[in-house]
Short mmCIF file of N, CA and C in Angstrom, two decimals:
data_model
loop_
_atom_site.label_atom_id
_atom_site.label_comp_id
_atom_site.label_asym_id
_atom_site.label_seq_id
_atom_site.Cartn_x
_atom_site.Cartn_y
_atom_site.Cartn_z
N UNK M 17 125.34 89.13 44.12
CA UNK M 17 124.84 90.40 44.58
C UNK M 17 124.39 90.26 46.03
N UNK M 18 124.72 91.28 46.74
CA UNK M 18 124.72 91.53 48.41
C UNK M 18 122.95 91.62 48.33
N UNK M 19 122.31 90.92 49.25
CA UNK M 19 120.98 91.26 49.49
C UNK M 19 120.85 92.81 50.29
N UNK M 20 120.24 93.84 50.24
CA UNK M 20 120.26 95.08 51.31
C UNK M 20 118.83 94.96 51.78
N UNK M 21 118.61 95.53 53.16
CA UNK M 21 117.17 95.61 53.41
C UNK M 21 117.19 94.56 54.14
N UNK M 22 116.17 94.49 55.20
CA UNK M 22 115.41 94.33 56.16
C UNK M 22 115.19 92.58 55.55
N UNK M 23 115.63 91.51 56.21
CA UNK M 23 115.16 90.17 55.56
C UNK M 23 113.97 89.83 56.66
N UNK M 24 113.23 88.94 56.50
CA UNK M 24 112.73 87.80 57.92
C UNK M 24 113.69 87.42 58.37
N UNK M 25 112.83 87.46 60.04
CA UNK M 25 114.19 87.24 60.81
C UNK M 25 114.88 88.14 61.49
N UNK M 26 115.74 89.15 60.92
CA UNK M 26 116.33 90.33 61.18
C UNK M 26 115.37 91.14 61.94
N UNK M 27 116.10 91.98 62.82
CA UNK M 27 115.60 92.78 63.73
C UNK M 27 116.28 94.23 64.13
N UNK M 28 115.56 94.90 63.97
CA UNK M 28 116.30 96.57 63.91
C UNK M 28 116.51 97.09 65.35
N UNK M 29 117.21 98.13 65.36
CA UNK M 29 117.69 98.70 67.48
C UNK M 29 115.91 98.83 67.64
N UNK M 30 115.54 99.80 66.72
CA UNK M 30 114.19 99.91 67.58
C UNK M 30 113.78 98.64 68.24
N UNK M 31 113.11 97.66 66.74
CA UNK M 31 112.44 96.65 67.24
C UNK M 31 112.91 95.61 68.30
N UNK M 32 114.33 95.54 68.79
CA UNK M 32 114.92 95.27 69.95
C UNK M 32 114.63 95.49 71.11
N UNK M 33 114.57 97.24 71.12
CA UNK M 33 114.47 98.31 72.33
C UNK M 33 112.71 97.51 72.54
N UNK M 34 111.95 97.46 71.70
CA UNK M 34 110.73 97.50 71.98
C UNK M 34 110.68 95.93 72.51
N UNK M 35 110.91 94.95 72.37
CA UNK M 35 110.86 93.99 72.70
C UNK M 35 111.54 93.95 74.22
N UNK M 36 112.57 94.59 74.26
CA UNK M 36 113.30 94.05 75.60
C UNK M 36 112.26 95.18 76.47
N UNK M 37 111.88 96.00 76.24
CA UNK M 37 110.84 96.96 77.11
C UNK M 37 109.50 96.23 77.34
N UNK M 38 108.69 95.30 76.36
CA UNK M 38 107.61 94.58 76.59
C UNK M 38 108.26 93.35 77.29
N UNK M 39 109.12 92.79 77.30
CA UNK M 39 109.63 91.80 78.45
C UNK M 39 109.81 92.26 79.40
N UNK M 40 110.51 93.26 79.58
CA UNK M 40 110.89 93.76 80.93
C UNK M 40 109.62 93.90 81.50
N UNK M 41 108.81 94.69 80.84
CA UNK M 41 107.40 94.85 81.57
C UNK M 41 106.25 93.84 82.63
N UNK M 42 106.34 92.55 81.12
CA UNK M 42 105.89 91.71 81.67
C UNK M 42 106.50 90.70 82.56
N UNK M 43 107.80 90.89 82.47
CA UNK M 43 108.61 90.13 83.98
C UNK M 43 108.22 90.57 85.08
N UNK M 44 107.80 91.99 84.85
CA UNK M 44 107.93 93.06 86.07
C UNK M 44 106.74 92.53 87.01
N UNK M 45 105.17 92.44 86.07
CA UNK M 45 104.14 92.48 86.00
C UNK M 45 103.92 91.04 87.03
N UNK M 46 104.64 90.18 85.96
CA UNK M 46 104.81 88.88 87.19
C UNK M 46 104.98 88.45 88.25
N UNK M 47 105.94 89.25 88.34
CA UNK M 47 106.60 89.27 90.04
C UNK M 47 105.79 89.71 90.54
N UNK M 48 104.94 91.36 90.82
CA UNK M 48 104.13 91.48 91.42
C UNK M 48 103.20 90.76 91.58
N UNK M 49 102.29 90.25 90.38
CA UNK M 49 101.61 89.09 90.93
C UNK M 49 102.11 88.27 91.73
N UNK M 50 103.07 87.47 91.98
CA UNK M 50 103.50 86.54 92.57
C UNK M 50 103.44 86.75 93.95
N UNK M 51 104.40 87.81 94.22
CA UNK M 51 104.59 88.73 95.03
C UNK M 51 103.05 88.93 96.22
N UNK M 52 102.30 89.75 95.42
CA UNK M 52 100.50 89.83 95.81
C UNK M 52 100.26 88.66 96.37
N UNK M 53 100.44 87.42 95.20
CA UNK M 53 99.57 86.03 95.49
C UNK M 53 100.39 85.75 97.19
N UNK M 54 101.62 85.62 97.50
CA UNK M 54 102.33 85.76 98.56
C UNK M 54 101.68 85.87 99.67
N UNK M 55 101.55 87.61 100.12
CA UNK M 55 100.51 88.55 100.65
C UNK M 55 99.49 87.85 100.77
N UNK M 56 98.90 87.82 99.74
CA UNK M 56 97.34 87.22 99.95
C UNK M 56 97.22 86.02 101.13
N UNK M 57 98.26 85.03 100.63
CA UNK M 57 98.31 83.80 101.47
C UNK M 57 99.08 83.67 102.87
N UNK M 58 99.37 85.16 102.70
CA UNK M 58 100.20 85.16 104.72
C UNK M 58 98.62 84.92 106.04
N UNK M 59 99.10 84.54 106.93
CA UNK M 59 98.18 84.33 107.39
C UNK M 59 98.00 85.69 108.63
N UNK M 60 97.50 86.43 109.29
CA UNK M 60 97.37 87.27 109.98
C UNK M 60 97.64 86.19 111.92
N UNK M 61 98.66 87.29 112.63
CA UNK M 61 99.25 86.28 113.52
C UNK M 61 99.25 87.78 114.48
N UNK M 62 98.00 86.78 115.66
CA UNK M 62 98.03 87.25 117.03
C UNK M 62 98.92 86.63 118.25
N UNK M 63 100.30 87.42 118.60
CA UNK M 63 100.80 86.90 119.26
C UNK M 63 100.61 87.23 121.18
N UNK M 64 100.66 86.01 122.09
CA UNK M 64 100.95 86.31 123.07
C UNK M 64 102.12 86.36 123.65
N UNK M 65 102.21 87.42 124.35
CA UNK M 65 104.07 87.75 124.53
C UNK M 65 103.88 88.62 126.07
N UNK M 66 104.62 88.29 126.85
CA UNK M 66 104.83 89.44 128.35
C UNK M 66 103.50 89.72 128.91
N UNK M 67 102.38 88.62 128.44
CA UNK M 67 101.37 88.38 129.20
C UNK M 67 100.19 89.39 128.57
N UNK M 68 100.22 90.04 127.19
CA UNK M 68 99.61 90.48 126.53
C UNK M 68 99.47 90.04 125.02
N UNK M 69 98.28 90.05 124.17
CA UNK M 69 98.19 90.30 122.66
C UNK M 69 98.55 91.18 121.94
N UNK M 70 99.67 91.26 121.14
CA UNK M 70 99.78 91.51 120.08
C UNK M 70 99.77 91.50 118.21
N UNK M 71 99.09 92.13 118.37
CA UNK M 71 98.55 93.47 118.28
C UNK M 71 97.64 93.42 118.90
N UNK M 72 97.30 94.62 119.15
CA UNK M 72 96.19 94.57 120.63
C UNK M 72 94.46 94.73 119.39
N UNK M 73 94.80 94.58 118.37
CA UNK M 73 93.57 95.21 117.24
C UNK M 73 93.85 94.71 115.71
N UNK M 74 93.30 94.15 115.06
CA UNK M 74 93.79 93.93 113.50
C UNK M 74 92.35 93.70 113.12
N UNK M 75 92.48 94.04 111.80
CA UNK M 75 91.02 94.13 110.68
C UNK M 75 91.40 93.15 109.81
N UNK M 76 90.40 92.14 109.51
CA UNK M 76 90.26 91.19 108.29
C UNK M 76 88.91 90.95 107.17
N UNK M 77 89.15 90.24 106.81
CA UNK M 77 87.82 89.96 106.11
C UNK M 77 87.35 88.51 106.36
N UNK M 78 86.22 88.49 106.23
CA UNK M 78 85.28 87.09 106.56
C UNK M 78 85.88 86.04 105.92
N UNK M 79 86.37 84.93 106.20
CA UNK M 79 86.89 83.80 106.01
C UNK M 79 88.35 83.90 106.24
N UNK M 80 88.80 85.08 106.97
CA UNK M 80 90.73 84.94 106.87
C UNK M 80 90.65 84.12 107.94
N UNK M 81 92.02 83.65 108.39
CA UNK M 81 92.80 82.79 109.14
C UNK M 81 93.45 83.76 110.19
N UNK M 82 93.18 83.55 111.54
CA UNK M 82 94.45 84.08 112.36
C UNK M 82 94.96 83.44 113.10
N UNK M 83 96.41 83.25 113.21
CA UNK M 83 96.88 82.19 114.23
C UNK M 83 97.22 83.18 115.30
N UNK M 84 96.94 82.29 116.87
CA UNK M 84 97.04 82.34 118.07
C UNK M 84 98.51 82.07 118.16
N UNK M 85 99.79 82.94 118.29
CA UNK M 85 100.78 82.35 118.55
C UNK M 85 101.63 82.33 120.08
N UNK M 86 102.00 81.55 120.51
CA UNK M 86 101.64 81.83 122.08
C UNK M 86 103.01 81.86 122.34
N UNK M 87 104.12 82.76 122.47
CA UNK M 87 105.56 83.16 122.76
C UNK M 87 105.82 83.58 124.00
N UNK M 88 105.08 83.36 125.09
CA UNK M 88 105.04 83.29 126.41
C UNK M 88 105.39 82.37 127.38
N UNK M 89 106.15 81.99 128.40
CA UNK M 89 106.91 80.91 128.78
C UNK M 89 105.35 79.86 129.98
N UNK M 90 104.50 80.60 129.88
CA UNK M 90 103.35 80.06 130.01
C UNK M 90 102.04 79.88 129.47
N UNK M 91 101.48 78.75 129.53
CA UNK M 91 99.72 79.01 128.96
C UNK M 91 99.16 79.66 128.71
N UNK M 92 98.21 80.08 127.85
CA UNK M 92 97.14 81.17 128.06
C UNK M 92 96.37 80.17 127.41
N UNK M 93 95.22 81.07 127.93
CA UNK M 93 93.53 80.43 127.32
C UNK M 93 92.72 81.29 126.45
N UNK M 94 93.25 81.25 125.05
CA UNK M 94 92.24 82.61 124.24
C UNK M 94 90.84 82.24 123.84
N UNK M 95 90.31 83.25 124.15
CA UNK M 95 88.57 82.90 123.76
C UNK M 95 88.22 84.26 123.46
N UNK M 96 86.69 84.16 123.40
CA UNK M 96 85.89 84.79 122.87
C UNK M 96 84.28 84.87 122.50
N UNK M 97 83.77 85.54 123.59
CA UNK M 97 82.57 85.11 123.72
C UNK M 97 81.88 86.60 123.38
N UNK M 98 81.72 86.83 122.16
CA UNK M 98 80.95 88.34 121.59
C UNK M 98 79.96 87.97 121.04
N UNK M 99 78.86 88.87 120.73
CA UNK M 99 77.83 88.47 120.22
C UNK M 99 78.08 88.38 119.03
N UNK M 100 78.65 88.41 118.42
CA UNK M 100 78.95 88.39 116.80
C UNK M 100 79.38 87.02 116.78
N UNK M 101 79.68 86.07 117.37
CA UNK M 101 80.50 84.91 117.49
C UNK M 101 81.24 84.50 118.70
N UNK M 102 81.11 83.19 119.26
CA UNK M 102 82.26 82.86 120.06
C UNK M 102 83.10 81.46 120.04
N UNK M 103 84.16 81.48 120.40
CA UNK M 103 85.44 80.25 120.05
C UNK M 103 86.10 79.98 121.62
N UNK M 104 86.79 79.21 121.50
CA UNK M 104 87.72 78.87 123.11
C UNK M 104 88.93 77.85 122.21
N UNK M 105 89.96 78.40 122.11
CA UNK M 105 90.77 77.30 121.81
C UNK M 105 91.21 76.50 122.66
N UNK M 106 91.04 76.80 123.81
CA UNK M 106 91.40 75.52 125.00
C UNK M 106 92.74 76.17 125.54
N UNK M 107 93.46 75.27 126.48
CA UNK M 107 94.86 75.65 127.10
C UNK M 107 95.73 75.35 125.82
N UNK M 108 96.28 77.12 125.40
CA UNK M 108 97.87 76.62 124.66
C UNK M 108 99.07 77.12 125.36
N UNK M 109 99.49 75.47 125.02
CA UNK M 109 100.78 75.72 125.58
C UNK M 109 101.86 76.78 125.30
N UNK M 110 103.03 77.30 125.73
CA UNK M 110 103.85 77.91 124.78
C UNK M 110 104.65 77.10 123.89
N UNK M 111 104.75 78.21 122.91
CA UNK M 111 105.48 77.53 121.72
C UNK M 111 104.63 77.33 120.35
N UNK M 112 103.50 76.90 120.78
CA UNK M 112 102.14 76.42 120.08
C UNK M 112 101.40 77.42 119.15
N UNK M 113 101.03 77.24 118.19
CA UNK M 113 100.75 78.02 117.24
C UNK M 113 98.89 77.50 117.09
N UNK M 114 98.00 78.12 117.01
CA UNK M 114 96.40 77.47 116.74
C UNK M 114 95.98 78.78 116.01
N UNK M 115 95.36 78.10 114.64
CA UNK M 115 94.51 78.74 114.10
C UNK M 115 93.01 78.56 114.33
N UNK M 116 92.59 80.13 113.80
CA UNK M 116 90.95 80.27 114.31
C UNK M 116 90.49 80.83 112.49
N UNK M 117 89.65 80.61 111.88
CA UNK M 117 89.46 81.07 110.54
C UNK M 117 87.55 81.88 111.40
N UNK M 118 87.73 83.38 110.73
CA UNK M 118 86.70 83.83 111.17
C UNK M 118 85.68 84.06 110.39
N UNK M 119 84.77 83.44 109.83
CA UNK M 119 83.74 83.26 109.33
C UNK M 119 82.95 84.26 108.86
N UNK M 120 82.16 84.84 110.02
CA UNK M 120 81.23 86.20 109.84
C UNK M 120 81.48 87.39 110.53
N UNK M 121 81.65 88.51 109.56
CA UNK M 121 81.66 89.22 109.99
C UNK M 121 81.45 90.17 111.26
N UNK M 122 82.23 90.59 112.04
CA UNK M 122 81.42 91.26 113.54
C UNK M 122 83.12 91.90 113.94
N UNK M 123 82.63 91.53 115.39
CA UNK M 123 83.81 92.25 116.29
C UNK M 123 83.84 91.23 117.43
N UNK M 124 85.15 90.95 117.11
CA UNK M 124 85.14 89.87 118.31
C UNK M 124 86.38 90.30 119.48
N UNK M 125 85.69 90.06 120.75
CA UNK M 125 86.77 90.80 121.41
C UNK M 125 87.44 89.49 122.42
N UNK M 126 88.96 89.74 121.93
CA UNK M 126 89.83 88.48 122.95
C UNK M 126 90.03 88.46 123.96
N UNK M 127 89.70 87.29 124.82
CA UNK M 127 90.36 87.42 126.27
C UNK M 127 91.33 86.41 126.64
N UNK M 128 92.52 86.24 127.65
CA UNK M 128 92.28 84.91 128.23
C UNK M 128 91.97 84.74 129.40
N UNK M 129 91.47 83.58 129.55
CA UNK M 129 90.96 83.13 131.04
C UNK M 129 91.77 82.85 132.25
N UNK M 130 93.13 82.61 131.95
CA UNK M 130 94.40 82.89 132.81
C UNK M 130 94.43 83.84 133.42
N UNK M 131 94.21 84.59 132.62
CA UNK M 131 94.94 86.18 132.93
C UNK M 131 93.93 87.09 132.06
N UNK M 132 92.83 87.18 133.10
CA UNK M 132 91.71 88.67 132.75
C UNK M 132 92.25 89.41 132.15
N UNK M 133 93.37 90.18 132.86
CA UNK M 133 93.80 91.74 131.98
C UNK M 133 94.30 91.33 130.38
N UNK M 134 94.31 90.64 129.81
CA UNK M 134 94.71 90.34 127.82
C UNK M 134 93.59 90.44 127.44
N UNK M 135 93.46 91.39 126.99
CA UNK M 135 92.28 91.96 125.88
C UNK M 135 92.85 92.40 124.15
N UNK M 136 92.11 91.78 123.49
CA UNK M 136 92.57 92.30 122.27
C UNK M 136 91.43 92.15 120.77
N UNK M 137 91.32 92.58 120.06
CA UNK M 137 90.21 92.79 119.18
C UNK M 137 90.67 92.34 117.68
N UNK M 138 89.56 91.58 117.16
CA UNK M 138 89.71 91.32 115.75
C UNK M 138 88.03 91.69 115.54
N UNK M 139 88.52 92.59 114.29
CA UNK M 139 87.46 93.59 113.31
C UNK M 139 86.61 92.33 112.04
N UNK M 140 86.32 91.83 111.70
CA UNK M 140 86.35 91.12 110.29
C UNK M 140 84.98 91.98 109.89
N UNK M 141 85.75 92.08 108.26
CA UNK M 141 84.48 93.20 107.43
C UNK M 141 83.99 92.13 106.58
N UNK M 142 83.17 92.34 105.68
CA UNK M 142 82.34 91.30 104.76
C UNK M 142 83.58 91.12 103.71
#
């Protein structure tokens, strides 16, 4: 005699459909995380270029990272002497990449000492 009915094991269209929809989901779900975690870990990048900073302004939060990236066929000297904080990374060369991690919160405004006219601003919020 033929067994009929539903054994262990066996699996119906629904219970298929529903399974490949809760995978799909949580594949989905993953990636974005991953994705996010990504993001999270880019580092925020002030470049010098044609004798200016770019971006001339960016907002972070207290403890991010920004690298100084210097794409200019000469030196600059970035600093920063605000009351909220001040740094000097010294002469970078071009080519040269230096990170600054900003601690406490304020407004720090960039200069270099090469070349007065490069002004540029980093915001950091709590």
């Amino acid at each position: 005699m033929e067994a009929r009915g539903r054994t262990k094991g066996d699996c119906s269209g629904t219970d298929r459909s529903r399974r490949f929809v809760t995978l799909l989901a949580l594949t989905t779900a993953a990636c974005w995380l991953s994705v996010g975690g990504l993001y999270a870990a880019t580092p925020f990048v002030i470049e010098q270029s044609g004798i200016a900073f770019q971006p001339k302004s960016i907002t972070i939060k207290a403890g991010d990272t920004v690298t100084f990236l210097n794409s200019d066929v000469f030196g600059h000297n970035v600093y920063s002497d605000s009351e909220d904080g001040e740094f000097d990374i010294g002469l970078q060369s071009n080519g040269s990449e230096v990170p600054v991690i900003f601690e406490n919160p304020g407004r720090f405004i960039l200069q270099c000492r090469i070349h007065p006219r490069m002004r540029a601003e980093v915001i950091v919020t709590p």
